[in-house]
PDB file of C-alpha atoms in Angstrom:
ATOM      1  CA  MET A   1     174.591 145.810  66.153  1.00 43.00           C
ATOM      2  CA  SER A   2     177.114 144.708  63.525  1.00 44.00           C
ATOM      3  CA  GLY A   3     180.428 143.478  64.968  1.00 45.00           C
ATOM      4  CA  GLU A   4     179.122 143.446  68.538  1.00 52.00           C
ATOM      5  CA  GLY A   5     177.760 140.759  70.779  1.00 56.00           C
ATOM      6  CA  PHE A   6     174.020 140.410  71.255  1.00 59.00           C
ATOM      7  CA  ASP A   7     172.055 140.510  74.466  1.00 65.00           C
ATOM      8  CA  ARG A   8     169.810 137.494  75.015  1.00 65.00           C
ATOM      9  CA  GLU A   9     166.605 139.163  73.845  1.00 68.00           C
ATOM     10  CA  THR A  10     168.196 140.349  70.607  1.00 67.00           C
ATOM     11  CA  ALA A  11     169.925 137.025  69.958  1.00 65.00           C
ATOM     12  CA  LEU A  12     166.620 135.165  70.146  1.00 70.00           C
ATOM     13  CA  SER A  13     164.531 137.752  68.287  1.00 72.00           C
ATOM     14  CA  LEU A  14     166.856 137.600  65.284  1.00 71.00           C
ATOM     15  CA  LEU A  15     165.799 134.008  64.671  1.00 72.00           C
ATOM     16  CA  ALA A  16     162.145 134.931  64.222  1.00 75.00           C
ATOM     17  CA  ASP A  17     162.667 135.417  60.473  1.00 83.00           C
ATOM     18  CA  GLU A  18     162.999 132.365  58.218  1.00 88.00           C
ATOM     19  CA  ASN A  19     165.413 134.198  55.892  1.00 90.00           C
ATOM     20  CA  ARG A  20     167.948 134.566  58.703  1.00 91.00           C
ATOM     21  CA  VAL A  21     167.552 130.932  59.640  1.00 90.00           C
ATOM     22  CA  ARG A  22     168.165 130.066  55.995  1.00 91.00           C
ATOM     23  CA  ILE A  23     171.385 132.111  56.009  1.00 92.00           C
ATOM     24  CA  ILE A  24     172.570 130.211  59.090  1.00 91.00           C
ATOM     25  CA  GLU A  25     171.730 126.895  57.414  1.00 90.00           C
ATOM     26  CA  GLU A  26     173.529 127.720  54.169  1.00 91.00           C
ATOM     27  CA  LEU A  27     176.667 128.949  55.920  1.00 91.00           C
ATOM     28  CA  GLY A  28     176.666 125.758  57.983  1.00 89.00           C
ATOM     29  CA  ASP A  29     176.088 123.549  54.952  1.00 86.00           C
ATOM     30  CA  ALA A  30     179.112 125.168  53.304  1.00 84.00           C
ATOM     31  CA  THR A  31     181.332 123.377  55.817  1.00 71.00           C
ATOM     32  CA  VAL A  32     181.419 120.213  53.734  1.00 59.00           C
ATOM     33  CA  SER A  33     184.693 118.795  55.035  1.00 63.00           C
ATOM     34  CA  PRO A  34     186.780 118.984  58.220  1.00 65.00           C
ATOM     35  CA  ASP A  35     189.713 119.713  55.897  1.00 67.00           C
ATOM     36  CA  THR A  36     188.211 123.094  55.019  1.00 67.00           C
ATOM     37  CA  GLY A  37     187.517 124.229  58.565  1.00 70.00           C
ATOM     38  CA  ILE A  38     184.725 126.795  58.668  1.00 73.00           C
ATOM     39  CA  PRO A  39     184.981 128.419  55.225  1.00 78.00           C
ATOM     40  CA  SER A  40     184.008 131.912  54.173  1.00 87.00           C
ATOM     41  CA  VAL A  41     181.291 132.115  51.534  1.00 91.00           C
ATOM     42  CA  PRO A  42     181.456 135.012  49.046  1.00 91.00           C
ATOM     43  CA  TYR A  43     178.530 137.413  49.103  1.00 92.00           C
ATOM     44  CA  ALA A  44     177.165 136.480  45.662  1.00 93.00           C
ATOM     45  CA  GLU A  45     177.378 132.748  46.352  1.00 92.00           C
ATOM     46  CA  LEU A  46     175.655 133.082  49.726  1.00 93.00           C
ATOM     47  CA  LYS A  47     172.893 135.215  48.228  1.00 93.00           C
ATOM     48  CA  SER A  48     172.345 132.596  45.517  1.00 92.00           C
ATOM     49  CA  ARG A  49     172.314 129.720  48.009  1.00 91.00           C
ATOM     50  CA  VAL A  50     169.773 131.452  50.238  1.00 92.00           C
ATOM     51  CA  GLY A  51     167.566 132.241  47.249  1.00 91.00           C
ATOM     52  CA  ILE A  52     166.723 135.888  47.967  1.00 90.00           C
ATOM     53  CA  ARG A  53     166.819 137.865  44.706  1.00 88.00           C
ATOM     54  CA  ASP A  54     166.305 141.308  46.179  1.00 90.00           C
ATOM     55  CA  SER A  55     169.741 142.572  47.274  1.00 91.00           C
ATOM     56  CA  GLY A  56     168.345 145.112  49.713  1.00 92.00           C
ATOM     57  CA  ARG A  57     166.231 142.502  51.459  1.00 91.00           C
ATOM     58  CA  PHE A  58     169.113 140.034  51.588  1.00 92.00           C
ATOM     59  CA  ASN A  59     171.522 142.666  52.942  1.00 92.00           C
ATOM     60  CA  TYR A  60     169.037 143.622  55.641  1.00 92.00           C
ATOM     61  CA  HIS A  61     168.754 140.103  57.017  1.00 92.00           C
ATOM     62  CA  LEU A  62     172.457 139.313  56.640  1.00 92.00           C
ATOM     63  CA  THR A  63     173.461 142.482  58.492  1.00 91.00           C
ATOM     64  CA  LYS A  64     171.167 141.580  61.370  1.00 88.00           C
ATOM     65  CA  LEU A  65     173.167 138.379  61.928  1.00 90.00           C
ATOM     66  CA  LEU A  66     176.595 140.022  61.956  1.00 90.00           C
ATOM     67  CA  GLY A  67     178.050 139.846  65.431  1.00 84.00           C
ATOM     68  CA  ASN A  68     177.486 136.737  67.496  1.00 83.00           C
ATOM     69  CA  TYR A  69     176.267 134.503  64.669  1.00 89.00           C
ATOM     70  CA  VAL A  70     178.059 135.578  61.491  1.00 92.00           C
ATOM     71  CA  ALA A  71     181.463 137.129  60.825  1.00 92.00           C
ATOM     72  CA  LYS A  72     182.428 139.150  57.743  1.00 92.00           C
ATOM     73  CA  GLY A  73     185.930 138.983  56.272  1.00 90.00           C
ATOM     74  CA  GLU A  74     187.754 139.731  53.045  1.00 90.00           C
ATOM     75  CA  ALA A  75     186.806 136.341  51.565  1.00 88.00           C
ATOM     76  CA  GLY A  76     183.138 136.571  52.509  1.00 92.00           C
ATOM     77  CA  TYR A  77     180.949 135.420  55.384  1.00 93.00           C
ATOM     78  CA  ARG A  78     181.305 132.556  57.850  1.00 91.00           C
ATOM     79  CA  LEU A  79     179.616 131.263  60.958  1.00 90.00           C
ATOM     80  CA  ARG A  80     181.079 132.185  64.302  1.00 90.00           C
ATOM     81  CA  TRP A  81     180.955 129.570  67.037  1.00 87.00           C
ATOM     82  CA  PRO A  82     177.485 130.581  68.367  1.00 87.00           C
ATOM     83  CA  GLY A  83     176.208 130.411  64.794  1.00 88.00           C
ATOM     84  CA  MET A  84     177.675 126.944  64.378  1.00 87.00           C
ATOM     85  CA  VAL A  85     176.033 125.812  67.624  1.00 86.00           C
ATOM     86  CA  LEU A  86     172.710 127.128  66.327  1.00 87.00           C
ATOM     87  CA  TYR A  87     173.228 125.423  62.957  1.00 88.00           C
ATOM     88  CA  ARG A  88     173.948 122.093  64.632  1.00 85.00           C
ATOM     89  CA  ALA A  89     170.852 122.429  66.799  1.00 83.00           C
ATOM     90  CA  LEU A  90     168.808 123.051  63.652  1.00 83.00           C
ATOM     91  CA  VAL A  91     170.112 120.035  61.729  1.00 82.00           C
ATOM     92  CA  ALA A  92     169.828 117.842  64.842  1.00 77.00           C
ATOM     93  CA  GLY A  93     166.106 118.617  64.917  1.00 73.00           C
ATOM     94  CA  LEU A  94     166.231 120.188  68.378  1.00 71.00           C
ATOM     95  CA  LEU A  95     164.422 123.377  67.290  1.00 68.00           C
ATOM     96  CA  THR A  96     161.785 121.808  65.062  1.00 64.00           C
ATOM     97  CA  GLY A  97     158.874 119.388  65.189  1.00 56.00           C
ATOM     98  CA  GLU A  98     161.327 116.498  64.884  1.00 57.00           C
ATOM     99  CA  THR A  99     161.430 116.442  68.683  1.00 54.00           C
ATOM    100  CA  ASP A 100     157.861 115.134  68.662  1.00 56.00           C
ATOM    101  CA  HIS A 101     158.888 111.595  67.698  1.00 67.00           C
ATOM    102  CA  ASP A 102     158.069 108.898  70.224  1.00 68.00           C
ATOM    103  CA  ILE A 103     160.310 105.840  69.902  1.00 81.00           C
ATOM    104  CA  GLY A 104     159.937 102.536  71.663  1.00 74.00           C
ATOM    105  CA  PRO A 105     159.571 100.729  73.840  1.00 90.00           C
ATOM    106  CA  VAL A 106     162.461  98.543  72.702  1.00 93.00           C
ATOM    107  CA  PRO A 107     164.009  95.689  74.726  1.00 95.00           C
ATOM    108  CA  VAL A 108     167.549  96.379  75.941  1.00 96.00           C
ATOM    109  CA  GLY A 109     168.494  92.774  76.680  1.00 95.00           C
ATOM    110  CA  VAL A 110     168.567  92.810  80.486  1.00 97.00           C
ATOM    111  CA  ASP A 111     166.085  92.067  83.245  1.00 97.00           C
ATOM    112  CA  CYS A 112     165.329  94.507  86.026  1.00 95.00           C
ATOM    113  CA  TYR A 113     167.725  94.209  88.959  1.00 94.00           C
ATOM    114  CA  ARG A 114     164.848  94.989  91.321  1.00 91.00           C
ATOM    115  CA  CYS A 115     161.912  92.882  90.115  1.00 92.00           C
ATOM    116  CA  GLY A 116     163.274  90.656  87.337  1.00 94.00           C
ATOM    117  CA  GLU A 117     160.975  91.931  84.580  1.00 96.00           C
ATOM    118  CA  PRO A 118     162.419  92.937  81.168  1.00 97.00           C
ATOM    119  CA  VAL A 119     163.955  96.409  80.963  1.00 96.00           C
ATOM    120  CA  GLU A 120     163.004  98.585  77.982  1.00 96.00           C
ATOM    121  CA  GLY A 121     164.101 101.823  76.375  1.00 94.00           C
ATOM    122  CA  ASP A 122     161.877 104.572  75.002  1.00 91.00           C
ATOM    123  CA  LEU A 123     162.146 108.161  73.810  1.00 86.00           C
ATOM    124  CA  TYR A 124     159.921 110.928  75.101  1.00 78.00           C
ATOM    125  CA  GLU A 125     160.562 114.522  73.942  1.00 73.00           C
ATOM    126  CA  THR A 126     164.253 113.749  73.212  1.00 75.00           C
ATOM    127  CA  LEU A 127     164.706 112.138  76.661  1.00 86.00           C
ATOM    128  CA  PHE A 128     165.660 108.499  76.183  1.00 91.00           C
ATOM    129  CA  ARG A 129     164.830 106.398  79.228  1.00 92.00           C
ATOM    130  CA  VAL A 130     166.017 102.895  80.067  1.00 94.00           C
ATOM    131  CA  ARG A 131     163.702 101.603  82.759  1.00 91.00           C
ATOM    132  CA  CYS A 132     161.460  98.849  84.011  1.00 91.00           C
ATOM    133  CA  SER A 133     157.811  99.568  83.314  1.00 89.00           C
ATOM    134  CA  ALA A 134     156.760  96.997  85.920  1.00 91.00           C
ATOM    135  CA  CYS A 135     158.373  98.605  88.977  1.00 88.00           C
ATOM    136  CA  ASP A 136     159.584 101.939  87.548  1.00 85.00           C
ATOM    137  CA  ALA A 137     163.245 101.271  88.306  1.00 88.00           C
ATOM    138  CA  ASN A 138     165.268 103.694  86.208  1.00 89.00           C
ATOM    139  CA  TYR A 139     168.684 102.813  84.807  1.00 92.00           C
ATOM    140  CA  ALA A 140     169.374 105.651  82.385  1.00 92.00           C
ATOM    141  CA  ASP A 141     167.823 108.880  81.199  1.00 90.00           C
ATOM    142  CA  ILE A 142     169.669 110.990  78.697  1.00 91.00           C
ATOM    143  CA  TYR A 143     168.695 113.674  76.187  1.00 88.00           C
ATOM    144  CA  VAL A 144     169.464 112.509  72.655  1.00 87.00           C
ATOM    145  CA  PRO A 145     168.768 114.561  69.502  1.00 84.00           C
ATOM    146  CA  THR A 146     166.000 112.766  67.623  1.00 81.00           C
ATOM    147  CA  ARG A 147     167.991 112.858  64.385  1.00 80.00           C
ATOM    148  CA  GLY A 148     170.436 110.399  65.932  1.00 84.00           C
ATOM    149  CA  LEU A 149     167.708 107.817  66.583  1.00 86.00           C
ATOM    150  CA  VAL A 150     165.024 107.965  63.892  1.00 82.00           C
ATOM    151  CA  GLY A 151     165.295 105.213  61.303  1.00 83.00           C
ATOM    152  CA  LYS A 152     167.815 103.140  63.237  1.00 88.00           C
ATOM    153  CA  ALA A 153     167.448  99.497  64.197  1.00 90.00           C
ATOM    154  CA  PRO A 154     167.041  98.927  67.963  1.00 91.00           C
ATOM    155  CA  GLU A 155     170.647  97.760  68.379  1.00 94.00           C
ATOM    156  CA  ALA A 156     172.045 100.838  66.641  1.00 94.00           C
ATOM    157  CA  MET A 157     169.671 103.082  68.566  1.00 93.00           C
ATOM    158  CA  LEU A 158     170.815 101.693  71.917  1.00 95.00           C
ATOM    159  CA  GLU A 159     174.444 102.099  70.874  1.00 96.00           C
ATOM    160  CA  THR A 160     173.741 105.772  70.146  1.00 95.00           C
ATOM    161  CA  VAL A 161     172.109 106.204  73.550  1.00 95.00           C
ATOM    162  CA  HIS A 162     175.019 104.470  75.267  1.00 97.00           C
ATOM    163  CA  ARG A 163     177.623 106.641  73.566  1.00 97.00           C
ATOM    164  CA  ARG A 164     175.643 109.794  74.248  1.00 95.00           C
ATOM    165  CA  SER A 165     175.313 108.841  77.906  1.00 96.00           C
ATOM    166  CA  ARG A 166     179.044 108.224  78.251  1.00 96.00           C
ATOM    167  CA  THR A 167     179.882 111.537  76.589  1.00 96.00           C
ATOM    168  CA  VAL A 168     177.578 113.548  78.855  1.00 96.00           C
ATOM    169  CA  LEU A 169     178.339 111.793  82.131  1.00 96.00           C
ATOM    170  CA  ASP A 170     182.086 111.577  81.541  1.00 97.00           C
ATOM    171  CA  ALA A 171     182.091 115.360  81.242  1.00 97.00           C
ATOM    172  CA  MET A 172     179.892 115.901  84.288  1.00 96.00           C
ATOM    173  CA  THR A 173     181.831 113.555  86.566  1.00 96.00           C
ATOM    174  CA  SER A 174     185.054 115.290  85.516  1.00 96.00           C
ATOM    175  CA  GLY A 175     183.600 118.637  86.590  1.00 96.00           C
ATOM    176  CA  GLN A 176     182.660 120.279  83.292  1.00 96.00           C
ATOM    177  CA  CYS A 177     179.137 120.829  82.016  1.00 95.00           C
ATOM    178  CA  PRO A 178     178.634 119.126  78.625  1.00 93.00           C
ATOM    179  CA  TRP A 179     176.112 121.784  77.606  1.00 90.00           C
ATOM    180  CA  CYS A 180     177.633 125.134  78.592  1.00 89.00           C
ATOM    181  CA  ALA A 181     181.197 124.123  79.636  1.00 92.00           C
ATOM    182  CA  ASP A 182     180.881 125.791  83.049  1.00 95.00           C
ATOM    183  CA  GLU A 183     181.772 124.121  86.340  1.00 96.00           C
ATOM    184  CA  VAL A 184     179.790 121.211  87.749  1.00 96.00           C
ATOM    185  CA  ALA A 185     179.191 120.893  91.481  1.00 96.00           C
ATOM    186  CA  LEU A 186     178.956 117.514  93.210  1.00 96.00           C
ATOM    187  CA  GLU A 187     176.778 116.708  96.196  1.00 94.00           C
ATOM    188  CA  VAL A 188     176.439 113.297  97.830  1.00 95.00           C
ATOM    189  CA  ARG A 189     173.038 112.757  99.431  1.00 91.00           C
ATOM    190  CA  ALA A 190     171.492 110.070 101.571  1.00 90.00           C
ATOM    191  CA  GLY A 191     168.853 108.064  99.720  1.00 85.00           C
ATOM    192  CA  ASP A 192     165.499 108.810 101.325  1.00 75.00           C
ATOM    193  CA  GLY A 193     163.127 108.133  98.429  1.00 63.00           C
ATOM    194  CA  SER A 194     162.165 111.793  98.070  1.00 61.00           C
ATOM    195  CA  LEU A 195     163.060 112.198  94.380  1.00 60.00           C
ATOM    196  CA  PRO A 196     160.690 111.626  91.456  1.00 51.00           C
ATOM    197  CA  SER A 197     160.666 108.043  90.241  1.00 50.00           C
ATOM    198  CA  LEU A 198     162.088 109.212  86.914  1.00 54.00           C
ATOM    199  CA  HIS A 199     165.370 109.743  88.764  1.00 54.00           C
ATOM    200  CA  ASP A 200     164.972 106.562  90.762  1.00 56.00           C
ATOM    201  CA  THR A 201     167.005 106.452  93.975  1.00 53.00           C
ATOM    202  CA  ARG A 202     164.602 104.485  96.155  1.00 60.00           C
ATOM    203  CA  ASP A 203     166.966 101.544  96.511  1.00 77.00           C
ATOM    204  CA  LEU A 204     170.114 103.564  97.084  1.00 87.00           C
ATOM    205  CA  ASP A 205     171.606 104.246 100.499  1.00 90.00           C
ATOM    206  CA  ALA A 206     173.342 107.264  98.976  1.00 93.00           C
ATOM    207  CA  TYR A 207     173.596 108.849  95.562  1.00 92.00           C
ATOM    208  CA  ALA A 208     175.488 111.594  93.747  1.00 94.00           C
ATOM    209  CA  VAL A 209     174.006 114.769  92.277  1.00 92.00           C
ATOM    210  CA  TYR A 210     176.060 116.489  89.592  1.00 95.00           C
ATOM    211  CA  ARG A 211     174.697 119.966  88.877  1.00 94.00           C
ATOM    212  CA  CYS A 212     175.975 122.701  86.584  1.00 94.00           C
ATOM    213  CA  THR A 213     176.564 125.962  88.435  1.00 94.00           C
ATOM    214  CA  ASN A 214     175.435 127.954  85.399  1.00 91.00           C
ATOM    215  CA  CYS A 215     172.823 126.341  83.141  1.00 88.00           C
ATOM    216  CA  THR A 216     170.993 124.079  85.666  1.00 84.00           C
ATOM    217  CA  GLY A 217     171.951 120.865  83.844  1.00 90.00           C
ATOM    218  CA  PHE A 218     172.040 117.959  86.283  1.00 92.00           C
ATOM    219  CA  HIS A 219     172.238 114.188  86.676  1.00 91.00           C
ATOM    220  CA  TYR A 220     171.644 111.766  89.543  1.00 89.00           C
ATOM    221  CA  LEU A 221     173.954 108.744  89.788  1.00 91.00           C
ATOM    222  CA  PRO A 222     174.625 105.829  92.109  1.00 93.00           C
ATOM    223  CA  VAL A 223     178.011 106.628  93.643  1.00 96.00           C
ATOM    224  CA  SER A 224     179.457 103.466  92.085  1.00 97.00           C
ATOM    225  CA  GLN A 225     178.705 104.753  88.592  1.00 97.00           C
ATOM    226  CA  VAL A 226     181.557 107.261  88.682  1.00 97.00           C
ATOM    227  CA  LEU A 227     183.902 104.298  88.208  1.00 98.00           C
ATOM    228  CA  LEU A 228     182.591 103.846  84.662  1.00 98.00           C
ATOM    229  CA  TYR A 229     184.716 106.851  83.729  1.00 97.00           C
ATOM    230  CA  HIS A 230     187.722 106.214  85.976  1.00 97.00           C
ATOM    231  CA  PRO A 231     191.055 104.893  84.640  1.00 96.00           C
ATOM    232  CA  ALA A 232     191.225 102.229  87.367  1.00 96.00           C
ATOM    233  CA  ALA A 233     188.000 100.539  86.235  1.00 98.00           C
ATOM    234  CA  ILE A 234     188.780 100.971  82.539  1.00 98.00           C
ATOM    235  CA  ALA A 235     192.230  99.422  83.059  1.00 97.00           C
ATOM    236  CA  PHE A 236     190.728  96.571  85.123  1.00 97.00           C
ATOM    237  CA  TYR A 237     188.396  95.671  82.264  1.00 98.00           C
ATOM    238  CA  HIS A 238     191.206  96.053  79.739  1.00 98.00           C
ATOM    239  CA  ALA A 239     193.356  93.614  81.727  1.00 96.00           C
ATOM    240  CA  HIS A 240     190.552  91.068  81.270  1.00 96.00           C
ATOM    241  CA  GLY A 241     190.326  91.711  77.539  1.00 97.00           C
ATOM    242  CA  ARG A 242     187.185  93.829  77.825  1.00 97.00           C
ATOM    243  CA  ASP A 243     186.421  97.388  76.784  1.00 98.00           C
ATOM    244  CA  LEU A 244     184.459  99.025  79.588  1.00 98.00           C
ATOM    245  CA  THR A 245     183.680 102.049  77.431  1.00 97.00           C
ATOM    246  CA  ALA A 246     181.754  99.784  75.022  1.00 97.00           C
ATOM    247  CA  VAL A 247     179.431  98.334  77.678  1.00 98.00           C
ATOM    248  CA  PRO A 248     176.096 100.141  78.280  1.00 97.00           C
ATOM    249  CA  LYS A 249     175.744 100.942  81.946  1.00 97.00           C
ATOM    250  CA  TRP A 250     172.372  99.206  82.219  1.00 97.00           C
ATOM    251  CA  GLU A 251     174.205  95.914  81.608  1.00 97.00           C
ATOM    252  CA  LEU A 252     176.378  96.451  84.701  1.00 98.00           C
ATOM    253  CA  GLU A 253     174.608  95.788  87.977  1.00 96.00           C
ATOM    254  CA  TRP A 254     177.453  97.281  89.981  1.00 97.00           C
ATOM    255  CA  ALA A 255     177.069 100.592  88.113  1.00 96.00           C
ATOM    256  CA  VAL A 256     173.294 101.066  88.309  1.00 94.00           C
ATOM    257  CA  THR A 257     172.605  99.707  91.809  1.00 93.00           C
ATOM    258  CA  ASP A 258     174.485  99.919  95.104  1.00 92.00           C
ATOM    259  CA  ARG A 259     174.505  96.182  95.782  1.00 94.00           C
ATOM    260  CA  THR A 260     178.293  96.054  95.586  1.00 95.00           C
ATOM    261  CA  THR A 261     178.742  99.422  97.323  1.00 97.00           C
ATOM    262  CA  GLU A 262     179.508  99.640 101.028  1.00 97.00           C
ATOM    263  CA  MET A 263     179.044 102.893 102.899  1.00 97.00           C
ATOM    264  CA  LEU A 264     182.065 103.283 105.187  1.00 97.00           C
ATOM    265  CA  SER A 265     181.169 106.658 106.714  1.00 97.00           C
ATOM    266  CA  THR A 266     178.783 109.568 106.268  1.00 96.00           C
ATOM    267  CA  ASP A 267     180.756 112.468 107.776  1.00 94.00           C
ATOM    268  CA  PRO A 268     182.700 112.712 105.612  1.00 96.00           C
ATOM    269  CA  TRP A 269     181.241 110.400 103.005  1.00 97.00           C
ATOM    270  CA  ARG A 270     183.363 107.376 102.136  1.00 98.00           C
ATOM    271  CA  PHE A 271     182.473 104.280 100.108  1.00 98.00           C
ATOM    272  CA  ARG A 272     183.939 100.960  99.060  1.00 98.00           C
ATOM    273  CA  VAL A 273     182.813  99.656  95.661  1.00 98.00           C
ATOM    274  CA  ARG A 274     183.416  96.166  94.270  1.00 97.00           C
ATOM    275  CA  VAL A 275     183.486  95.815  90.484  1.00 97.00           C
ATOM    276  CA  PRO A 276     183.193  92.093  89.633  1.00 96.00           C
ATOM    277  CA  LEU A 277     184.475  90.592  86.394  1.00 96.00           C
ATOM    278  CA  ASP A 278     185.536  87.071  85.383  1.00 93.00           C
ATOM    279  CA  GLY A 279     186.030  85.745  88.906  1.00 92.00           C
ATOM    280  CA  ALA A 280     187.948  88.806  90.095  1.00 96.00           C
ATOM    281  CA  ALA A 281     186.947  92.178  91.485  1.00 96.00           C
ATOM    282  CA  LEU A 282     188.297  95.676  91.492  1.00 97.00           C
ATOM    283  CA  VAL A 283     187.809  97.107  94.972  1.00 97.00           C
ATOM    284  CA  ALA A 284     187.898 100.893  95.032  1.00 98.00           C
ATOM    285  CA  GLU A 285     187.457 103.262  97.955  1.00 98.00           C
ATOM    286  CA  LEU A 286     185.897 106.652  97.194  1.00 98.00           C
ATOM    287  CA  ASP A 287     186.136 109.776  99.330  1.00 97.00           C
ATOM    288  CA  HIS A 288     183.516 112.519  99.757  1.00 96.00           C
ATOM    289  CA  HIS A 289     184.515 113.970  96.375  1.00 96.00           C
ATOM    290  CA  LEU A 290     183.960 110.489  94.869  1.00 97.00           C
ATOM    291  CA  GLU A 291     187.635 110.369  93.990  1.00 97.00           C
ATOM    292  CA  VAL A 292     189.351 106.971  94.098  1.00 97.00           C
ATOM    293  CA  VAL A 293     191.736 107.115  97.058  1.00 97.00           C
ATOM    294  CA  GLU A 294     192.608 103.411  97.129  1.00 96.00           C
ATOM    295  CA  SER A 295     192.121 100.457  94.789  1.00 96.00           C
ATOM    296  CA  ARG A 296     193.097  96.792  94.596  1.00 95.00           C
ATOM    297  CA  THR A 297     192.011  93.566  92.905  1.00 93.00           C
ATOM    298  CA  GLU A 298     190.848  90.417  94.659  1.00 91.00           C
ATOM    299  CA  PRO A 299     188.628  87.357  94.050  1.00 85.00           C
ATOM    300  CA  ALA A 300     184.997  88.256  93.463  1.00 63.00           C
ATOM    301  CA  GLU A 301     183.351  85.634  95.632  1.00 63.00           C
ATOM    302  CA  GLY A 302     179.565  85.800  95.522  1.00 54.00           C
ATOM    303  CA  ALA A 303     179.587  88.988  93.493  1.00 47.00           C
ATOM    304  CA  PRO A 304     176.710  89.722  91.091  1.00 50.00           C
ATOM    305  CA  HIS A 305     177.210  88.738  87.475  1.00 46.00           C
ATOM    306  CA  SER A 306     178.610  91.366  85.103  1.00 48.00           C
ATOM    307  CA  ARG A 307     177.620  91.192  81.446  1.00 49.00           C
ATOM    308  CA  GLY A 308     180.625  93.317  80.431  1.00 49.00           C
TER     309      GLY A 308
END
């Protein structure tokens, strides 16, 4: 199947041989600098790097990868984009036993907004959860490659989780799946307590479901949380000398609860969200697409404290 795309069964079966995986790894490792792009590796050099002495055996496995994973040119061989995605999954530990690490619990520095007990973070099968073990209130759950967490101090680990969460949810709330790049559909639902506690919505009058139309990736959010990624909220924080993008969402009560969210109507959905900061508040009205249709600033009398 040289030079052609693979069907799904073939694409997966090709990875059953460790020699082919080694070829993928060596071609990926050859990209040592962003200045070089994705370089081509000459045949003899690649064969030496992989460590297969028998030319016939090496050619057999290399030829099997030509197509989706590996491209052949005048200068040698290089990874195509699917091959680079596979390489990155390998070095991130997503396809190996490295996903078996359990990390935590580690304190995140805030108390539960529901019961007042300390909130903790822990990793289970690459899913990092920020939640209260006392009442099961959930404030974040995000898949993080284990390689990005193992060996880090708690502060650095939580920073990694925060940045990963922003990257994923910024993409989803803008309508693009962070995993497959297809379209994301939004649905606003009334909070009726019917979801698993892992995706805690028991205290929400309404919540947002962002779901990829292709790969089934999804996230549940309080409707107020979309403002974390909106220019109006980012500019509001900037005007107060704060960087909203640097603040983990679990430190922002307005973003992880609906205590500063007012439901204005249900058909169509419409909400008013107050974002308090330093004695002022950004007041934003959201339509049924959770787009900001109106915003203003005003005094934040009696608003919950923001750690931002």
